[in-house]
Amino acid sequence: MKSTPQQLLLGLSLIALLAVFNSVYFALQAPMLGLSFKAHDKGFQITHIAPDSPNRSQLRIGQVVTEINGIPMTPDLLIEEPDQLNEWTAYNDFLDKMTLLNDAANRQSLQARTEQGESISLTVRERHITDLPPLFWFQAFVGVCGFLIAASVFAFRQQDKGALYFALAGLGLLCVFAGGIGLQLARIHYRRPNHSLVFLRQSNGRHLFCRLSGCLIGVLP
């Protein structure tokens, strides 16, 4: 029995919601220190301490953390997109460091050293949905809207090859924005197993979007 346009659009809308739910779920798996940093000549300088940070009593704004678990706090560890590193050695080094820090955070065994030589045990807390940055939600919104626009066209023109290509290109957009970039902004993917999955999702989404957009142009009058 053939689906009506409304039924098909409802099913595709559920796929979009599932993609966003998936991104939110994985983003919330990343533990938090409740601290904000900026790059400093000698490491990371604390610029903000959240009111509910478990480290609030032992750290202060302006304090400089030079290393955590023996890993020097260098500016490259603050970037949102490791592709900006340009070199594979730097890229792999970045992932190795973030994997070690992530694993130590999950074991509650982070040990920081300050500029004054103090050794401080850091505690992480669970990430709450309110901790996700506005840009995370904006990227998810862009991905969902792009997909639903394409899905709406396909739902009412199911026999049109161009509409099919448009819908698949929208699916690629959903994978890139709601799946890949959203998780980057939450920084959950910066350990090897997670990064491989997110990179695969984002890379496939880009290829799908670009190739199907090219096919769409080819069938347009």
PDB file of C-alpha atoms in Angstrom:
ATOM      1  CA  MET A   1       0.000   0.000   0.000  1.00  0.00           C
ATOM      2  CA  LYS A   2       1.467   3.305  -1.100  1.00  0.00           C
ATOM      3  CA  SER A   3       2.064   5.928   1.567  1.00  0.00           C
ATOM      4  CA  THR A   4       0.320   9.261   1.285  1.00  0.00           C
ATOM      5  CA  PRO A   5       2.513  12.384   1.137  1.00  0.00           C
ATOM      6  CA  GLN A   6       1.478  13.245   4.688  1.00  0.00           C
ATOM      7  CA  GLN A   7       2.428   9.796   6.018  1.00  0.00           C
ATOM      8  CA  LEU A   8       5.784   9.866   4.236  1.00  0.00           C
ATOM      9  CA  LEU A   9       6.536  13.354   5.524  1.00  0.00           C
ATOM     10  CA  LEU A  10       5.657  12.262   9.063  1.00  0.00           C
ATOM     11  CA  GLY A  11       8.021   9.301   8.804  1.00  0.00           C
ATOM     12  CA  LEU A  12      10.853  11.485   7.477  1.00  0.00           C
ATOM     13  CA  SER A  13      10.213  14.030  10.251  1.00  0.00           C
ATOM     14  CA  LEU A  14      10.660  11.254  12.819  1.00  0.00           C
ATOM     15  CA  ILE A  15      14.033  10.413  11.201  1.00  0.00           C
ATOM     16  CA  ALA A  16      15.103  14.043  11.644  1.00  0.00           C
ATOM     17  CA  LEU A  17      14.031  14.048  15.302  1.00  0.00           C
ATOM     18  CA  LEU A  18      15.858  10.767  15.864  1.00  0.00           C
ATOM     19  CA  ALA A  19      19.055  12.273  14.408  1.00  0.00           C
ATOM     20  CA  VAL A  20      18.840  15.238  16.791  1.00  0.00           C
ATOM     21  CA  PHE A  21      18.057  12.973  19.761  1.00  0.00           C
ATOM     22  CA  ASN A  22      21.076  10.851  18.858  1.00  0.00           C
ATOM     23  CA  SER A  23      23.367  13.896  18.784  1.00  0.00           C
ATOM     24  CA  VAL A  24      22.012  15.222  22.086  1.00  0.00           C
ATOM     25  CA  TYR A  25      22.387  11.825  23.746  1.00  0.00           C
ATOM     26  CA  PHE A  26      26.038  11.450  22.757  1.00  0.00           C
ATOM     27  CA  ALA A  27      26.803  15.081  23.563  1.00  0.00           C
ATOM     28  CA  LEU A  28      25.551  14.562  27.102  1.00  0.00           C
ATOM     29  CA  GLN A  29      28.009  11.693  27.615  1.00  0.00           C
ATOM     30  CA  ALA A  30      30.924  14.150  27.831  1.00  0.00           C
ATOM     31  CA  PRO A  31      31.831  15.017  31.456  1.00  0.00           C
ATOM     32  CA  MET A  32      32.462  18.652  32.403  1.00  0.00           C
ATOM     33  CA  LEU A  33      34.859  20.509  34.675  1.00  0.00           C
ATOM     34  CA  GLY A  34      32.607  23.555  34.815  1.00  0.00           C
ATOM     35  CA  LEU A  35      35.545  25.734  33.760  1.00  0.00           C
ATOM     36  CA  SER A  36      36.285  27.983  30.784  1.00  0.00           C
ATOM     37  CA  PHE A  37      39.828  28.585  29.556  1.00  0.00           C
ATOM     38  CA  LYS A  38      41.766  30.735  27.149  1.00  0.00           C
ATOM     39  CA  ALA A  39      45.245  30.187  25.781  1.00  0.00           C
ATOM     40  CA  HIS A  40      48.106  31.636  27.843  1.00  0.00           C
ATOM     41  CA  ASP A  41      51.871  31.713  27.348  1.00  0.00           C
ATOM     42  CA  LYS A  42      52.302  29.100  30.065  1.00  0.00           C
ATOM     43  CA  GLY A  43      49.153  27.009  29.566  1.00  0.00           C
ATOM     44  CA  PHE A  44      45.424  27.596  30.020  1.00  0.00           C
ATOM     45  CA  GLN A  45      44.144  30.581  31.963  1.00  0.00           C
ATOM     46  CA  ILE A  46      40.805  30.143  33.729  1.00  0.00           C
ATOM     47  CA  THR A  47      38.327  32.759  32.507  1.00  0.00           C
ATOM     48  CA  HIS A  48      35.117  31.472  34.079  1.00  0.00           C
ATOM     49  CA  ILE A  49      34.050  29.077  36.828  1.00  0.00           C
ATOM     50  CA  ALA A  50      30.456  27.874  36.661  1.00  0.00           C
ATOM     51  CA  PRO A  51      28.408  28.244  39.861  1.00  0.00           C
ATOM     52  CA  ASP A  52      27.845  24.476  39.959  1.00  0.00           C
ATOM     53  CA  SER A  53      31.442  23.553  39.122  1.00  0.00           C
ATOM     54  CA  PRO A  54      32.812  20.888  41.489  1.00  0.00           C
ATOM     55  CA  ASN A  55      36.169  22.701  41.284  1.00  0.00           C
ATOM     56  CA  ARG A  56      34.872  26.089  42.398  1.00  0.00           C
ATOM     57  CA  SER A  57      36.381  25.968  45.881  1.00  0.00           C
ATOM     58  CA  GLN A  58      39.943  25.146  44.810  1.00  0.00           C
ATOM     59  CA  LEU A  59      40.418  27.271  41.692  1.00  0.00           C
ATOM     60  CA  ARG A  60      40.097  30.963  40.896  1.00  0.00           C
ATOM     61  CA  ILE A  61      39.599  33.046  37.782  1.00  0.00           C
ATOM     62  CA  GLY A  62      42.920  34.137  36.279  1.00  0.00           C
ATOM     63  CA  GLN A  63      44.776  31.078  37.542  1.00  0.00           C
ATOM     64  CA  VAL A  64      46.958  29.350  34.944  1.00  0.00           C
ATOM     65  CA  VAL A  65      46.948  25.568  34.521  1.00  0.00           C
ATOM     66  CA  THR A  66      50.176  24.436  32.897  1.00  0.00           C
ATOM     67  CA  GLU A  67      49.450  20.713  32.575  1.00  0.00           C
ATOM     68  CA  ILE A  68      46.884  18.034  33.375  1.00  0.00           C
ATOM     69  CA  ASN A  69      48.013  14.466  34.015  1.00  0.00           C
ATOM     70  CA  GLY A  70      51.444  15.384  32.653  1.00  0.00           C
ATOM     71  CA  ILE A  71      50.022  16.699  29.359  1.00  0.00           C
ATOM     72  CA  PRO A  72      51.075  20.305  28.628  1.00  0.00           C
ATOM     73  CA  MET A  73      48.126  22.619  28.051  1.00  0.00           C
ATOM     74  CA  THR A  74      48.920  23.956  24.577  1.00  0.00           C
ATOM     75  CA  PRO A  75      46.645  26.180  22.411  1.00  0.00           C
ATOM     76  CA  ASP A  76      45.878  23.371  19.955  1.00  0.00           C
ATOM     77  CA  LEU A  77      43.875  21.564  22.660  1.00  0.00           C
ATOM     78  CA  LEU A  78      41.304  24.398  22.615  1.00  0.00           C
ATOM     79  CA  ILE A  79      40.396  24.190  18.927  1.00  0.00           C
ATOM     80  CA  GLU A  80      36.904  22.987  17.965  1.00  0.00           C
ATOM     81  CA  GLU A  81      37.872  21.350  14.693  1.00  0.00           C
ATOM     82  CA  PRO A  82      41.101  19.259  14.621  1.00  0.00           C
ATOM     83  CA  ASP A  83      41.136  19.411  10.798  1.00  0.00           C
ATOM     84  CA  GLN A  84      42.559  22.911  11.271  1.00  0.00           C
ATOM     85  CA  LEU A  85      45.834  21.349  12.439  1.00  0.00           C
ATOM     86  CA  ASN A  86      46.693  20.539   8.782  1.00  0.00           C
ATOM     87  CA  GLU A  87      49.355  17.930   9.611  1.00  0.00           C
ATOM     88  CA  TRP A  88      48.619  14.270  10.371  1.00  0.00           C
ATOM     89  CA  THR A  89      51.235  14.126  13.130  1.00  0.00           C
ATOM     90  CA  ALA A  90      49.656  17.078  14.928  1.00  0.00           C
ATOM     91  CA  TYR A  91      46.179  15.667  14.286  1.00  0.00           C
ATOM     92  CA  ASN A  92      47.052  12.255  15.758  1.00  0.00           C
ATOM     93  CA  ASP A  93      48.881  13.852  18.684  1.00  0.00           C
ATOM     94  CA  PHE A  94      45.788  15.933  19.412  1.00  0.00           C
ATOM     95  CA  LEU A  95      43.536  12.854  19.444  1.00  0.00           C
ATOM     96  CA  ASP A  96      45.985  10.902  21.615  1.00  0.00           C
ATOM     97  CA  LYS A  97      46.046  13.686  24.212  1.00  0.00           C
ATOM     98  CA  MET A  98      42.279  14.166  24.201  1.00  0.00           C
ATOM     99  CA  THR A  99      41.705  10.410  24.522  1.00  0.00           C
ATOM    100  CA  LEU A 100      43.974  10.271  27.589  1.00  0.00           C
ATOM    101  CA  LEU A 101      42.269  13.289  29.170  1.00  0.00           C
ATOM    102  CA  ASN A 102      38.790  11.951  28.403  1.00  0.00           C
ATOM    103  CA  ASP A 103      39.571   8.541  29.887  1.00  0.00           C
ATOM    104  CA  ALA A 104      41.090  10.143  32.997  1.00  0.00           C
ATOM    105  CA  ALA A 105      38.019  12.363  33.385  1.00  0.00           C
ATOM    106  CA  ASN A 106      35.726   9.342  33.258  1.00  0.00           C
ATOM    107  CA  ARG A 107      37.833   7.751  36.023  1.00  0.00           C
ATOM    108  CA  GLN A 108      37.767  10.972  38.064  1.00  0.00           C
ATOM    109  CA  SER A 109      41.571  10.970  38.069  1.00  0.00           C
ATOM    110  CA  LEU A 110      42.480  14.362  36.575  1.00  0.00           C
ATOM    111  CA  GLN A 111      45.466  15.993  38.254  1.00  0.00           C
ATOM    112  CA  ALA A 112      46.273  19.597  37.304  1.00  0.00           C
ATOM    113  CA  ARG A 113      49.457  21.558  37.899  1.00  0.00           C
ATOM    114  CA  THR A 114      49.284  25.332  38.159  1.00  0.00           C
ATOM    115  CA  GLU A 115      51.790  28.029  37.230  1.00  0.00           C
ATOM    116  CA  GLN A 116      52.837  28.222  40.890  1.00  0.00           C
ATOM    117  CA  GLY A 117      53.588  24.486  40.958  1.00  0.00           C
ATOM    118  CA  GLU A 118      50.493  23.488  42.947  1.00  0.00           C
ATOM    119  CA  SER A 119      49.015  20.065  42.261  1.00  0.00           C
ATOM    120  CA  ILE A 120      45.200  20.082  42.268  1.00  0.00           C
ATOM    121  CA  SER A 121      42.808  17.150  41.826  1.00  0.00           C
ATOM    122  CA  LEU A 122      40.065  18.106  39.383  1.00  0.00           C
ATOM    123  CA  THR A 123      36.551  16.713  39.563  1.00  0.00           C
ATOM    124  CA  VAL A 124      34.159  16.380  36.639  1.00  0.00           C
ATOM    125  CA  ARG A 125      30.371  16.397  36.675  1.00  0.00           C
ATOM    126  CA  GLU A 126      27.740  15.151  34.281  1.00  0.00           C
ATOM    127  CA  ARG A 127      26.874  17.380  31.344  1.00  0.00           C
ATOM    128  CA  HIS A 128      23.316  18.724  31.412  1.00  0.00           C
ATOM    129  CA  ILE A 129      21.212  19.601  28.394  1.00  0.00           C
ATOM    130  CA  THR A 130      21.429  23.276  29.412  1.00  0.00           C
ATOM    131  CA  ASP A 131      25.234  23.051  29.083  1.00  0.00           C
ATOM    132  CA  LEU A 132      25.063  22.505  25.319  1.00  0.00           C
ATOM    133  CA  PRO A 133      26.121  25.726  23.560  1.00  0.00           C
ATOM    134  CA  PRO A 134      23.625  27.770  21.482  1.00  0.00           C
ATOM    135  CA  LEU A 135      25.654  27.003  18.363  1.00  0.00           C
ATOM    136  CA  PHE A 136      24.962  23.287  18.911  1.00  0.00           C
ATOM    137  CA  TRP A 137      21.219  23.914  18.708  1.00  0.00           C
ATOM    138  CA  PHE A 138      21.602  26.286  15.760  1.00  0.00           C
ATOM    139  CA  GLN A 139      23.508  23.649  13.774  1.00  0.00           C
ATOM    140  CA  ALA A 140      20.882  21.029  14.632  1.00  0.00           C
ATOM    141  CA  PHE A 141      18.150  23.457  13.538  1.00  0.00           C
ATOM    142  CA  VAL A 142      19.890  24.114  10.206  1.00  0.00           C
ATOM    143  CA  GLY A 143      20.291  20.384   9.540  1.00  0.00           C
ATOM    144  CA  VAL A 144      16.679  19.549  10.408  1.00  0.00           C
ATOM    145  CA  CYS A 145      15.194  22.451   8.432  1.00  0.00           C
ATOM    146  CA  GLY A 146      17.278  21.645   5.351  1.00  0.00           C
ATOM    147  CA  PHE A 147      16.236  18.002   5.505  1.00  0.00           C
ATOM    148  CA  LEU A 148      12.540  18.720   6.086  1.00  0.00           C
ATOM    149  CA  ILE A 149      12.374  21.188   3.191  1.00  0.00           C
ATOM    150  CA  ALA A 150      13.851  18.564   0.867  1.00  0.00           C
ATOM    151  CA  ALA A 151      11.669  15.826   2.379  1.00  0.00           C
ATOM    152  CA  SER A 152       8.526  17.934   1.835  1.00  0.00           C
ATOM    153  CA  VAL A 153       9.293  18.311  -1.855  1.00  0.00           C
ATOM    154  CA  PHE A 154       9.906  14.578  -2.246  1.00  0.00           C
ATOM    155  CA  ALA A 155       6.779  13.608  -0.271  1.00  0.00           C
ATOM    156  CA  PHE A 156       4.532  15.397  -2.756  1.00  0.00           C
ATOM    157  CA  ARG A 157       6.553  14.523  -5.888  1.00  0.00           C
ATOM    158  CA  GLN A 158       7.637  10.948  -5.257  1.00  0.00           C
ATOM    159  CA  GLN A 159       7.912  10.043  -8.954  1.00  0.00           C
ATOM    160  CA  ASP A 160      10.212  12.959  -9.720  1.00  0.00           C
ATOM    161  CA  LYS A 161      13.889  11.939  -9.884  1.00  0.00           C
ATOM    162  CA  GLY A 162      14.955  15.476  -9.055  1.00  0.00           C
ATOM    163  CA  ALA A 163      12.844  15.427  -5.895  1.00  0.00           C
ATOM    164  CA  LEU A 164      14.534  12.165  -4.843  1.00  0.00           C
ATOM    165  CA  TYR A 165      17.990  13.665  -5.347  1.00  0.00           C
ATOM    166  CA  PHE A 166      16.904  16.743  -3.408  1.00  0.00           C
ATOM    167  CA  ALA A 167      15.696  14.582  -0.497  1.00  0.00           C
ATOM    168  CA  LEU A 168      18.955  12.607  -0.387  1.00  0.00           C
ATOM    169  CA  ALA A 169      20.969  15.830  -0.484  1.00  0.00           C
ATOM    170  CA  GLY A 170      18.867  17.004   2.469  1.00  0.00           C
ATOM    171  CA  LEU A 171      19.713  13.777   4.285  1.00  0.00           C
ATOM    172  CA  GLY A 172      23.396  14.551   3.742  1.00  0.00           C
ATOM    173  CA  LEU A 173      22.845  18.014   5.205  1.00  0.00           C
ATOM    174  CA  LEU A 174      21.180  16.452   8.246  1.00  0.00           C
ATOM    175  CA  CYS A 175      24.165  14.126   8.784  1.00  0.00           C
ATOM    176  CA  VAL A 176      26.659  16.992   8.529  1.00  0.00           C
ATOM    177  CA  PHE A 177      24.944  19.568  10.720  1.00  0.00           C
ATOM    178  CA  ALA A 178      22.749  17.672  13.184  1.00  0.00           C
ATOM    179  CA  GLY A 179      25.142  14.717  13.413  1.00  0.00           C
ATOM    180  CA  GLY A 180      28.740  15.783  12.922  1.00  0.00           C
ATOM    181  CA  ILE A 181      29.151  19.496  13.614  1.00  0.00           C
ATOM    182  CA  GLY A 182      26.793  19.435  16.577  1.00  0.00           C
ATOM    183  CA  LEU A 183      28.917  16.834  18.359  1.00  0.00           C
ATOM    184  CA  GLN A 184      32.102  18.726  17.532  1.00  0.00           C
ATOM    185  CA  LEU A 185      30.693  21.777  19.297  1.00  0.00           C
ATOM    186  CA  ALA A 186      29.977  19.647  22.350  1.00  0.00           C
ATOM    187  CA  ARG A 187      33.532  18.226  22.094  1.00  0.00           C
ATOM    188  CA  ILE A 188      32.309  14.687  22.790  1.00  0.00           C
ATOM    189  CA  HIS A 189      34.028  13.224  19.745  1.00  0.00           C
ATOM    190  CA  TYR A 190      37.610  14.077  20.700  1.00  0.00           C
ATOM    191  CA  ARG A 191      38.672  10.571  21.597  1.00  0.00           C
ATOM    192  CA  ARG A 192      39.544   7.969  19.020  1.00  0.00           C
ATOM    193  CA  PRO A 193      36.472   5.659  19.031  1.00  0.00           C
ATOM    194  CA  ASN A 194      33.973   8.526  19.109  1.00  0.00           C
ATOM    195  CA  HIS A 195      35.905  10.647  16.635  1.00  0.00           C
ATOM    196  CA  SER A 196      36.003   7.848  14.068  1.00  0.00           C
ATOM    197  CA  LEU A 197      32.223   7.460  14.177  1.00  0.00           C
ATOM    198  CA  VAL A 198      31.515  11.183  14.012  1.00  0.00           C
ATOM    199  CA  PHE A 199      34.073  11.735  11.258  1.00  0.00           C
ATOM    200  CA  LEU A 200      32.514   8.897   9.241  1.00  0.00           C
ATOM    201  CA  ARG A 201      29.020  10.330   9.682  1.00  0.00           C
ATOM    202  CA  GLN A 202      30.096  13.859   8.784  1.00  0.00           C
ATOM    203  CA  SER A 203      32.289  12.794   5.874  1.00  0.00           C
ATOM    204  CA  ASN A 204      29.557  10.591   4.374  1.00  0.00           C
ATOM    205  CA  GLY A 205      27.057  13.393   4.831  1.00  0.00           C
ATOM    206  CA  ARG A 206      29.283  15.831   2.957  1.00  0.00           C
ATOM    207  CA  HIS A 207      29.814  13.403   0.095  1.00  0.00           C
ATOM    208  CA  LEU A 208      26.099  12.624  -0.081  1.00  0.00           C
ATOM    209  CA  PHE A 209      25.152  16.297  -0.099  1.00  0.00           C
ATOM    210  CA  CYS A 210      27.730  17.314  -2.722  1.00  0.00           C
ATOM    211  CA  ARG A 211      27.149  14.398  -5.085  1.00  0.00           C
ATOM    212  CA  LEU A 212      23.361  14.502  -4.936  1.00  0.00           C
ATOM    213  CA  SER A 213      23.393  18.271  -5.368  1.00  0.00           C
ATOM    214  CA  GLY A 214      25.391  17.688  -8.548  1.00  0.00           C
ATOM    215  CA  CYS A 215      22.875  15.048  -9.713  1.00  0.00           C
ATOM    216  CA  LEU A 216      20.045  17.464  -8.929  1.00  0.00           C
ATOM    217  CA  ILE A 217      21.595  20.133 -11.137  1.00  0.00           C
ATOM    218  CA  GLY A 218      21.932  17.517 -13.876  1.00  0.00           C
ATOM    219  CA  VAL A 219      18.199  16.704 -13.970  1.00  0.00           C
ATOM    220  CA  LEU A 220      16.943  20.273 -13.723  1.00  0.00           C
ATOM    221  CA  PRO A 221      15.662  21.758 -16.999  1.00  0.00           C
TER     222      PRO A 221
END
